[in-house]
Amino acid sequence: MVIGLYGVPGSGKSFLINHLKKSMYSKSVFYESSEAIDSLVPGGLEAFQALGDLGKAVWRGRAIERIKKEALEKDKIAIVTGNFMFWPEEQAVGQPLYSVKDLHVFTHVIYLKTPAECIFQRNSRDQNEDRPVVSVEHLRKWQEAEIIGLRHVCFQSGILFHTLTDPASLCTSAEAVIGYCQFTETQVGQDYIVTDQVHDIHYEHGREKLETALVFDAANAFTSSDMGSLFWNAIDRILPQNASTYALKELLNGSLGYSHTALVQTALLLWEVVEDKYDALCEAVASSVEVNPEVVSLLRAAAEHPHILAVVVTEGPALVWEKVLERQGLSDTVSVLGEETSGMFVVSPISKGEIVHDLREFYHLHVWAFGQGPMDFMMLKEANEAVILVGDEEDGNSSTKFISALEGVASSYTNKTMIPVGRLGDPDFVKSVLRRRFEMVHATEKGAAKLLPFSMRNASTADTMPTESYKSVGTYLALEYVSELVGLEEHSMTGEQGQQLSRYQLRDEQWTSIVAITSKGEIMASGVKETFPSAKIIVGASVSDINHHLQHQRTVILVAPTINNGQKMMEYIEQIREIHRQIRIVVVAGIVHAKVTERVSLSKGMRSSAPLSP
């Protein structure tokens, strides 16, 4: 990491670097650009000054390359003072002093925007320095030109840029900014925070009882409002208008995209221009957000179920969405992950994917992710259930393109549902989201259940009778229970007279496998297969080779006429889950001994595998 300290002559660069040499000695190496050039150019600074513009640019480039090399060898941060331009008052424009190599080497630039009056007083008193004494008005013009020019080249080159304006807090502010830059230099540092944040949320909401997580992208799921415009309008109302606030508005409109660097730069700029107005800015934005009532309704329904964790993620300030949730009475039941007030945590598309991954892999929750565009791709990819929210027909082109891209890249690992925002309140959809991940249902007291298991074990009947009974049990359980637990999908068909009719089939039926655990289970599985004709039936598959048959499948139905102790069933479940973390597991059994349902190990194993067990 190479950090440039810039500012007009007299802004305090040398003072600051001398302070940092004491406070950050073990972590950093320090350079004055003029000293670096003096030690490198044959004949020193005098010879350098005699060169033409091209020659000076070459030596400046060599100097900064040497600084980078030394910092890498020492594994330390390089902090370098520099000058962006030289601008005598009698000249109409300033003369640039930076080189192209600077833009390739610097990772961060901190600009000292010391008040012009303070600089003028310093320069007037400092008789021993070869430093121009120019008017306060010219110093302001010089500073503004440097800030605009530096910010432009930094944004274009992916260099993070920040200004410091208060001389009284210069040293402590610089240390804080450097610490922040060091921490957010790569995505790795953010991943550690993601892990901690997810752990805290999981702990706060009751670790043992959680089974399902709902993760919403704030801007795409919660509202159809243009968040960039809302921020822009709020900035116009609350903050003084200058080059910094204009740059902030450009960033909030996505001018640099949503890369890790762009998000960190936005956080730095918010830190720079908002100061004590951060809360007021977030309040102004939150009060203008028009939330989708269907999402709010779904979250309110989820709040009534202790097994569900609800999380909203945002690339922007978390405080905005905390205030939005508070207005909807959801602040106690829905958590927000986003940019913190301190700026130490920013949420990138990669971070969103990590959040979902951790909830699914480390905490064994069944994760529903709700998003709409390419920024949500990683989040949707990692989820058990990816819900792609589709807008109105007239604005659906971008969603259509995104869905095509998602299906082309991720067809093998995500359960995709395309649904209009307005249908999030559909009772069948809400029911599928809110249901328990582990659900033991049985027909013990039903007449069919009293007749069918008896006929399965009745040795006095004809030889064909048990066979038909096994099949009948499979058909009955598939119709009565599996269809309810997994859910159905509606499809259209053309009737005999050409009219359009509705037909139903099991959800994801064409991506469903029916596995017979035993030889007698094959007969029972055939009854399940007749109920779900588009499903694939698998017979004779051992525990060791079962995964070979489940590639690209979304549901597996394990069929056994009798479960005595549950050991064999758990072997299949554990083997499947080891490879296919996101597959839906259903157990269909004719007779289950009571001691099996009481076993804690089986219950926990089934819950972590997100099965449904009739």
XYZ file of C-alpha atoms in Angstrom:
614
model
C 0.000 0.000 0.000
C 1.436 3.395 -1.046
C -0.246 6.507 0.371
C 0.376 9.965 -1.048
C 0.153 13.065 1.181
C -0.711 16.067 -0.973
C -1.435 19.721 -0.360
C -0.240 23.166 -1.434
C 3.067 24.419 0.095
C 2.509 25.240 3.769
C -0.469 22.888 4.270
C 1.414 20.803 6.872
C 2.690 17.778 4.942
C 6.148 17.754 6.545
C 4.690 18.335 10.015
C 2.271 15.437 9.545
C 4.844 13.008 8.200
C 7.169 13.781 11.113
C 4.328 12.970 13.513
C 3.495 9.753 11.677
C 7.153 8.685 11.815
C 6.764 8.548 15.587
C 3.270 7.063 15.857
C 3.447 4.573 12.959
C 7.180 3.805 12.839
C 6.825 0.017 13.056
C 4.171 -0.200 10.334
C 5.349 2.283 7.723
C 8.226 3.755 5.748
C 8.238 7.484 5.016
C 9.457 9.549 2.097
C 9.583 13.206 1.118
C 9.262 13.212 -2.662
C 11.999 15.817 -3.066
C 14.399 13.767 -0.919
C 13.610 10.613 -2.885
C 14.425 12.390 -6.145
C 17.558 13.995 -4.667
C 18.950 10.598 -3.649
C 18.189 9.010 -7.004
C 19.115 11.571 -9.679
C 22.845 11.947 -10.426
C 23.674 15.479 -9.294
C 20.674 15.590 -6.946
C 17.874 18.150 -6.991
C 19.982 20.765 -8.730
C 20.512 18.488 -11.708
C 16.847 17.479 -11.641
C 15.692 21.126 -11.781
C 17.820 21.666 -14.890
C 15.964 18.947 -16.792
C 13.046 19.496 -19.160
C 9.469 18.420 -18.393
C 9.926 15.002 -20.015
C 13.151 14.285 -18.137
C 11.578 15.334 -14.827
C 8.602 13.054 -15.449
C 10.930 10.098 -16.110
C 12.828 10.601 -12.820
C 9.635 11.157 -10.846
C 8.366 7.835 -12.204
C 11.599 6.068 -11.250
C 11.471 7.552 -7.762
C 7.942 6.360 -7.035
C 8.713 2.907 -8.472
C 11.722 2.667 -6.152
C 9.571 3.658 -3.175
C 7.050 0.942 -4.039
C 9.804 -1.675 -4.356
C 11.328 -0.791 -0.995
C 7.925 -0.850 0.731
C 7.173 -4.297 -0.684
C 10.566 -5.637 0.390
C 10.006 -4.360 3.928
C 6.306 -5.368 3.920
C 5.298 -1.937 5.169
C 3.019 0.909 4.165
C 4.787 3.627 2.188
C 3.709 7.190 3.034
C 4.972 9.762 0.554
C 4.622 13.548 0.463
C 4.014 14.945 -2.996
C 3.014 17.996 -5.019
C 0.263 17.789 -7.588
C 0.901 21.119 -9.281
C 2.948 24.305 -9.025
C 0.956 27.511 -9.564
C 2.593 30.935 -9.245
C 0.003 33.641 -8.736
C 1.033 35.527 -11.839
C 0.248 32.528 -14.087
C -3.236 31.752 -15.406
C -3.040 27.976 -14.791
C -0.907 25.665 -12.695
C 1.784 23.311 -13.956
C 1.159 19.582 -13.210
C 3.953 17.866 -11.271
C 2.705 14.290 -11.079
C 3.776 11.423 -13.356
C 1.803 8.643 -14.989
C 3.715 6.186 -12.789
C 2.229 7.873 -9.725
C -1.212 6.766 -10.876
C -0.026 3.164 -11.175
C 1.702 3.079 -7.776
C -0.429 5.076 -5.349
C -3.265 3.134 -3.734
C -4.530 6.044 -1.602
C -4.182 9.828 -1.588
C -4.815 12.036 1.441
C -5.123 15.738 0.660
C -4.504 18.367 3.365
C -7.076 21.078 2.730
C -5.770 23.370 5.444
C -7.638 26.720 5.585
C -6.027 29.191 3.158
C -5.701 31.856 5.867
C -3.681 29.469 8.024
C -1.381 28.586 5.105
C -0.853 32.259 4.265
C 0.191 33.034 7.852
C 2.612 30.090 7.914
C 4.217 30.999 4.601
C 4.516 34.640 5.595
C 6.375 33.696 8.794
C 8.578 31.051 7.202
C 11.487 33.134 5.830
C 13.943 30.246 5.516
C 11.917 28.112 3.116
C 11.974 28.526 -0.622
C 8.225 28.753 -0.581
C 6.073 31.198 -2.566
C 3.943 33.638 -0.586
C 0.704 34.038 -2.501
C -2.617 35.604 -1.578
C -5.346 33.840 0.359
C -7.630 34.042 -2.656
C -5.044 32.365 -4.885
C -4.400 29.649 -2.296
C -8.116 28.800 -2.337
C -8.112 28.592 -6.152
C -4.941 26.477 -6.035
C -6.439 24.072 -3.485
C -9.719 23.751 -5.370
C -7.904 23.048 -8.642
C -5.751 20.391 -6.977
C -8.704 18.708 -5.277
C -10.731 18.596 -8.498
C -7.739 17.369 -10.515
C -6.600 14.800 -7.948
C -10.077 13.467 -7.351
C -10.569 13.037 -11.108
C -7.316 11.151 -11.734
C -7.760 9.105 -8.560
C -11.289 8.035 -9.465
C -10.158 7.171 -12.992
C -7.196 5.134 -11.687
C -8.902 3.349 -8.811
C -6.989 5.325 -6.164
C -8.898 6.068 -2.958
C -9.022 9.804 -2.223
C -9.784 11.677 1.005
C -9.366 15.247 2.240
C -8.553 16.482 5.753
C -9.682 20.019 6.611
C -9.198 20.614 10.349
C -5.617 21.534 11.434
C -6.472 20.895 15.099
C -7.281 17.215 14.466
C -4.913 16.696 11.530
C -2.697 14.053 13.140
C -5.431 11.952 14.749
C -7.631 12.179 11.642
C -4.747 11.124 9.393
C -4.000 8.122 11.622
C -7.672 7.115 11.544
C -7.866 7.400 7.740
C -4.642 5.436 7.248
C -5.898 2.737 9.617
C -9.167 2.572 7.723
C -7.389 2.394 4.363
C -5.186 -0.403 5.635
C -8.141 -2.367 6.966
C -10.266 -2.008 3.823
C -7.445 -2.426 1.311
C -8.733 -5.838 0.270
C -11.956 -7.817 0.519
C -10.259 -10.131 3.031
C -10.543 -7.650 5.886
C -14.216 -7.195 5.118
C -14.757 -10.962 5.151
C -13.637 -11.109 8.784
C -16.190 -8.443 9.692
C -18.901 -10.268 7.718
C -18.193 -13.418 9.747
C -18.424 -11.513 13.029
C -21.573 -9.642 12.009
C -23.369 -12.806 10.912
C -22.314 -14.554 14.124
C -23.706 -11.689 16.229
C -27.023 -11.672 14.352
C -27.357 -15.445 14.645
C -26.598 -15.325 18.369
C -28.992 -12.462 19.089
C -31.929 -14.174 17.385
C -31.622 -17.508 19.206
C -29.133 -19.971 17.835
C -30.872 -23.265 18.536
C -34.352 -22.390 17.297
C -33.383 -20.891 13.926
C -34.030 -22.932 10.793
C -34.639 -20.409 7.990
C -33.053 -17.107 6.956
C -34.614 -14.501 4.662
C -32.029 -12.178 3.099
C -33.289 -9.143 1.176
C -31.306 -6.720 -0.934
C -32.514 -3.373 0.399
C -32.660 -1.283 -2.765
C -33.988 -4.009 -5.070
C -36.465 -5.768 -2.795
C -37.632 -3.199 -0.277
C -38.419 -0.338 -2.593
C -38.817 0.701 -6.194
C -37.471 4.158 -5.290
C -34.296 5.352 -6.973
C -31.958 5.416 -3.975
C -29.315 7.443 -5.817
C -31.848 10.200 -6.503
C -33.082 10.133 -2.904
C -29.542 10.612 -1.621
C -28.903 13.316 -4.213
C -31.982 15.278 -3.102
C -31.123 14.852 0.580
C -27.570 16.090 0.010
C -28.923 19.147 -1.804
C -31.159 19.959 1.171
C -28.765 19.239 4.026
C -25.148 19.673 2.943
C -23.276 22.722 1.595
C -22.751 22.457 -2.142
C -19.126 22.132 -3.238
C -16.843 19.874 -5.261
C -16.908 17.195 -2.539
C -20.696 16.976 -2.314
C -20.944 16.889 -6.109
C -18.445 13.992 -6.186
C -20.452 12.205 -3.493
C -23.636 12.509 -5.517
C -21.847 11.082 -8.542
C -20.623 8.110 -6.504
C -24.062 7.467 -5.003
C -25.429 7.361 -8.548
C -23.001 4.541 -9.309
C -20.550 6.455 -11.511
C -17.741 4.106 -10.443
C -19.921 1.010 -10.310
C -20.148 -1.079 -7.150
C -16.676 -2.579 -6.849
C -15.015 -2.883 -3.459
C -12.907 0.191 -4.269
C -15.949 2.240 -5.300
C -17.827 1.355 -2.115
C -14.850 2.196 0.109
C -14.425 5.491 -1.766
C -18.075 6.324 -1.138
C -17.612 5.612 2.564
C -14.535 7.854 2.677
C -16.365 10.661 0.921
C -19.360 10.372 3.234
C -16.945 10.534 6.152
C -15.394 13.647 4.608
C -18.439 15.742 3.741
C -21.207 14.605 6.091
C -19.455 14.966 9.472
C -22.106 15.695 12.153
C -24.981 15.637 9.631
C -24.824 11.877 9.007
C -27.912 11.067 11.071
C -29.919 13.904 9.504
C -28.931 12.788 5.997
C -29.980 9.189 6.655
C -33.255 10.361 8.237
C -34.039 12.500 5.198
C -33.427 9.579 2.838
C -35.371 7.095 4.979
C -38.386 9.398 5.160
C -38.519 9.484 1.341
C -38.314 5.715 0.781
C -41.548 4.163 -0.458
C -41.445 0.570 0.742
C -43.043 -2.340 -1.104
C -46.028 -3.323 1.104
C -45.718 -6.977 0.058
C -42.176 -7.186 1.461
C -43.239 -5.524 4.695
C -46.170 -7.931 4.977
C -43.887 -10.926 4.463
C -41.445 -9.668 7.097
C -44.251 -9.053 9.577
C -45.476 -12.589 9.021
C -41.924 -13.903 9.468
C -41.629 -12.005 12.751
C -44.338 -14.270 14.169
C -42.151 -17.349 13.604
C -39.169 -17.744 15.974
C -37.452 -20.174 13.603
C -36.986 -17.441 10.959
C -34.132 -14.925 10.811
C -34.691 -11.862 8.570
C -31.774 -9.777 7.289
C -31.627 -6.734 5.002
C -28.302 -6.076 3.232
C -27.311 -2.838 1.540
C -24.261 -1.391 -0.192
C -25.204 1.967 1.333
C -25.456 3.251 4.912
C -27.090 0.744 7.256
C -28.604 3.614 9.249
C -30.965 4.491 6.381
C -32.566 1.053 6.418
C -32.578 0.848 10.203
C -34.715 3.993 10.128
C -36.926 2.581 7.348
C -37.521 -0.582 9.387
C -38.213 1.452 12.492
C -40.922 3.340 10.636
C -42.520 0.002 9.730
C -42.288 -1.406 13.261
C -39.728 -4.027 12.190
C -36.541 -2.744 13.806
C -36.661 -5.349 16.606
C -37.171 -8.341 14.321
C -35.140 -7.535 11.179
C -31.371 -7.004 11.167
C -29.508 -4.694 8.788
C -26.031 -5.250 7.385
C -24.546 -2.291 5.537
C -22.012 0.492 5.678
C -21.410 1.497 9.277
C -21.186 5.046 10.566
C -17.475 4.466 11.228
C -16.990 3.410 7.601
C -15.084 0.321 8.759
C -17.538 -2.035 7.058
C -18.839 -1.753 3.521
C -21.033 -4.317 1.801
C -19.923 -5.290 -1.685
C -21.597 -7.892 -3.927
C -18.958 -10.360 -2.687
C -19.832 -9.504 0.923
C -23.499 -10.186 0.218
C -22.579 -13.606 -1.096
C -20.447 -14.266 2.002
C -23.346 -13.354 4.292
C -25.628 -15.901 2.634
C -22.844 -18.494 2.458
C -22.122 -18.215 6.185
C -25.790 -18.479 7.140
C -26.169 -21.584 4.980
C -22.872 -23.377 5.556
C -21.826 -22.449 9.099
C -25.230 -22.105 10.748
C -27.082 -24.668 8.618
C -29.995 -22.373 7.863
C -32.178 -22.732 4.802
C -31.637 -19.379 3.091
C -34.079 -17.530 0.863
C -32.385 -14.639 -0.978
C -34.481 -11.911 -2.610
C -32.836 -9.772 -5.284
C -33.257 -8.323 -8.729
C -30.069 -7.423 -10.572
C -26.416 -8.305 -11.224
C -25.386 -6.769 -7.885
C -27.298 -9.592 -6.202
C -25.780 -12.407 -8.254
C -23.395 -13.731 -5.566
C -26.111 -13.569 -2.928
C -28.589 -15.450 -5.104
C -25.968 -17.969 -6.130
C -25.216 -18.937 -2.527
C -28.845 -19.246 -1.405
C -30.897 -22.407 -1.113
C -33.798 -20.520 -2.709
C -33.044 -17.639 -5.089
C -36.076 -15.397 -5.566
C -35.572 -13.051 -8.516
C -37.993 -10.174 -8.165
C -39.425 -9.118 -11.518
C -40.795 -5.617 -12.033
C -43.601 -4.466 -14.283
C -43.536 -5.597 -17.890
C -42.409 -2.217 -19.186
C -39.334 -2.146 -16.958
C -38.579 -5.853 -17.021
C -35.877 -5.908 -19.705
C -32.949 -5.660 -17.315
C -34.492 -8.325 -15.083
C -34.988 -10.596 -18.089
C -31.367 -10.222 -19.144
C -30.186 -10.868 -15.606
C -32.371 -13.965 -15.286
C -30.921 -15.325 -18.535
C -27.394 -14.719 -17.299
C -28.173 -16.324 -13.952
C -29.676 -19.402 -15.558
C -26.787 -19.720 -17.975
C -24.124 -19.583 -15.280
C -25.828 -20.954 -12.201
C -28.386 -23.490 -13.412
C -26.708 -26.346 -11.560
C -26.578 -24.867 -8.096
C -29.532 -22.609 -7.388
C -33.268 -23.025 -7.037
C -34.586 -20.064 -8.982
C -38.028 -18.551 -8.642
C -39.062 -15.575 -10.768
C -41.831 -13.664 -9.088
C -43.311 -10.171 -9.431
C -42.887 -8.073 -6.304
C -46.662 -7.852 -6.095
C -46.931 -11.619 -5.684
C -44.739 -11.796 -2.585
C -47.960 -11.675 -0.591
C -49.426 -14.726 -2.344
C -50.601 -17.076 0.443
C -49.059 -20.192 -1.127
C -45.713 -18.450 -1.582
C -45.742 -17.051 1.964
C -46.602 -20.504 3.291
C -43.621 -22.057 1.486
C -41.286 -19.412 2.933
C -42.572 -19.596 6.510
C -42.897 -23.346 6.917
C -40.628 -25.244 9.294
C -37.566 -26.826 7.739
C -37.992 -30.016 9.737
C -41.573 -31.177 9.753
C -42.700 -34.586 10.930
C -46.238 -35.308 9.766
C -48.028 -38.595 10.173
C -51.379 -40.232 9.494
C -51.454 -42.502 12.529
C -55.078 -41.815 13.408
C -56.425 -41.743 9.873
C -58.441 -44.653 8.565
C -56.166 -45.173 5.571
C -53.150 -45.381 7.855
C -54.826 -48.045 9.984
C -55.670 -50.180 6.965
C -52.618 -49.842 4.732
C -49.761 -50.727 7.145
C -51.804 -53.724 8.366
C -52.175 -55.069 4.834
C -48.430 -54.575 4.281
C -47.725 -57.007 7.168
C -50.642 -59.392 6.758
C -49.052 -62.780 5.960
C -52.442 -64.483 5.509
C -53.300 -62.549 2.362
C -52.405 -63.640 -1.143
C -48.811 -63.129 -2.311
C -49.793 -60.206 -4.499
C -51.564 -58.343 -1.742
C -48.467 -57.036 0.116
C -46.998 -55.819 -3.174
C -50.107 -53.812 -3.986
C -50.228 -52.523 -0.428
C -46.687 -51.180 -0.578
C -47.503 -49.373 -3.803
C -50.763 -48.027 -2.350
C -48.959 -46.663 0.696
C -46.479 -44.856 -1.570
C -49.277 -43.366 -3.637
C -51.257 -42.310 -0.575
C -48.315 -40.603 1.173
C -47.283 -38.839 -2.052
C -50.774 -37.492 -2.689
C -51.692 -36.600 0.871
C -48.397 -35.355 2.327
C -45.524 -34.886 -0.117
C -47.656 -32.685 -2.364
C -48.495 -30.446 0.607
C -45.008 -30.290 2.104
C -43.047 -29.688 -1.091
C -45.761 -27.683 -2.810
C -47.292 -27.714 -6.268
C -46.697 -25.760 -9.451
C -49.436 -24.643 -11.818
C -48.993 -25.217 -15.555
C -51.288 -24.573 -18.494
C -52.475 -27.216 -20.928
C -54.747 -27.308 -23.946
C -58.009 -29.218 -23.517
C -59.725 -31.438 -26.085
C -61.717 -28.503 -27.419
C -58.708 -26.188 -27.534
C -59.451 -24.364 -24.304
C -56.687 -23.489 -21.837
C -56.790 -25.570 -18.672
C -54.707 -25.593 -15.511
C -52.825 -28.650 -14.356
C -50.641 -29.120 -11.326
C -47.463 -31.032 -10.603
C -45.008 -31.301 -7.754
C -42.748 -28.289 -7.324
C -39.551 -28.898 -9.338
C -40.920 -32.319 -10.317
C -38.606 -32.682 -13.319
C -35.649 -32.124 -10.966
C -36.851 -34.643 -8.384
C -35.373 -38.098 -7.699
C -37.222 -40.884 -5.879
C -34.759 -43.253 -4.160
C -35.766 -46.688 -2.869
C -33.719 -47.471 0.245
C -34.618 -51.196 0.301
C -35.900 -53.773 -2.177
C -39.412 -53.534 -0.729
C -38.985 -49.793 -0.943
C -38.831 -50.157 -4.743
C -42.484 -51.187 -4.831
C -43.496 -48.353 -2.546
C -41.368 -45.912 -4.596
C -43.261 -46.953 -7.730
C -46.438 -45.625 -6.118
C -44.706 -42.303 -5.483
C -43.455 -42.297 -9.072
C -46.966 -42.811 -10.469
C -48.066 -39.712 -8.535
C -45.136 -37.647 -9.803
C -44.529 -39.015 -13.328
C -41.895 -36.436 -14.316
C -39.637 -37.425 -11.411
C -36.747 -39.863 -11.804
C -36.811 -43.142 -9.850
C -33.552 -44.648 -8.582
C -33.315 -48.262 -7.405
C -30.379 -50.231 -6.117
C -28.258 -47.184 -5.296
C -25.967 -47.736 -2.321
C -25.020 -45.042 0.161
C -21.604 -44.670 -1.456
C -22.866 -44.030 -5.002
C -26.116 -42.161 -4.325
C -24.624 -38.729 -5.087
C -23.810 -39.785 -8.635
C -27.549 -39.922 -9.357
C -28.414 -36.539 -7.836
C -26.483 -34.095 -10.017
C -28.583 -31.038 -10.898
C -31.505 -32.322 -8.791
C -33.440 -30.067 -6.398
C -35.483 -32.604 -4.435
C -34.757 -36.179 -3.372
C -37.477 -38.408 -1.902
C -36.062 -41.280 0.168
C -38.558 -44.183 0.389
C -38.554 -46.982 2.971
C -41.498 -49.196 4.003
C -40.241 -49.345 7.599
C -37.765 -47.311 9.648
C -36.682 -49.260 12.698
C -33.787 -47.271 14.194
C -33.128 -44.622 11.550
C -29.435 -45.442 11.162
C -29.533 -46.408 7.503
C -31.729 -43.438 6.634
C -29.293 -41.069 8.340
C -26.393 -42.591 6.392
C -28.145 -41.661 3.151
C -29.055 -38.177 4.408
C -25.521 -37.408 5.617
C -23.963 -38.691 2.396
C -26.338 -36.624 0.250
C -25.906 -33.483 2.336
C -22.121 -33.728 2.242
C -22.171 -33.087 -1.515
C -25.546 -31.459 -2.142
C -25.981 -28.832 0.569
C -28.950 -27.187 -1.110
C -31.048 -30.169 -2.146
C -34.484 -30.645 -0.552
C -34.741 -34.013 1.259
C -38.061 -35.781 1.873
C -38.425 -39.065 3.733
C -41.452 -41.227 2.936
C -42.017 -44.220 5.213
C -44.917 -46.571 5.794
C -44.111 -47.406 9.413
C -41.756 -45.449 11.697
C -40.990 -46.718 15.172
C -41.630 -44.187 17.941
C -38.063 -44.390 19.255
C -36.772 -43.029 15.921
C -38.766 -39.798 16.189
C -37.503 -39.328 19.734
C -33.813 -39.604 18.829
C -32.128 -36.205 19.144
C -29.365 -37.103 16.688
C -31.814 -37.995 13.935
C -33.937 -34.917 14.570
C -30.883 -32.615 14.461
C -29.499 -34.323 11.396
C -32.787 -33.985 9.579
C -33.138 -30.316 10.589
C -29.645 -29.370 9.399
C -30.401 -31.133 6.142
C -33.618 -29.129 5.770
C -35.796 -32.178 5.139
C -39.518 -32.668 5.121
C -40.604 -35.963 6.549
C -44.118 -37.367 6.300
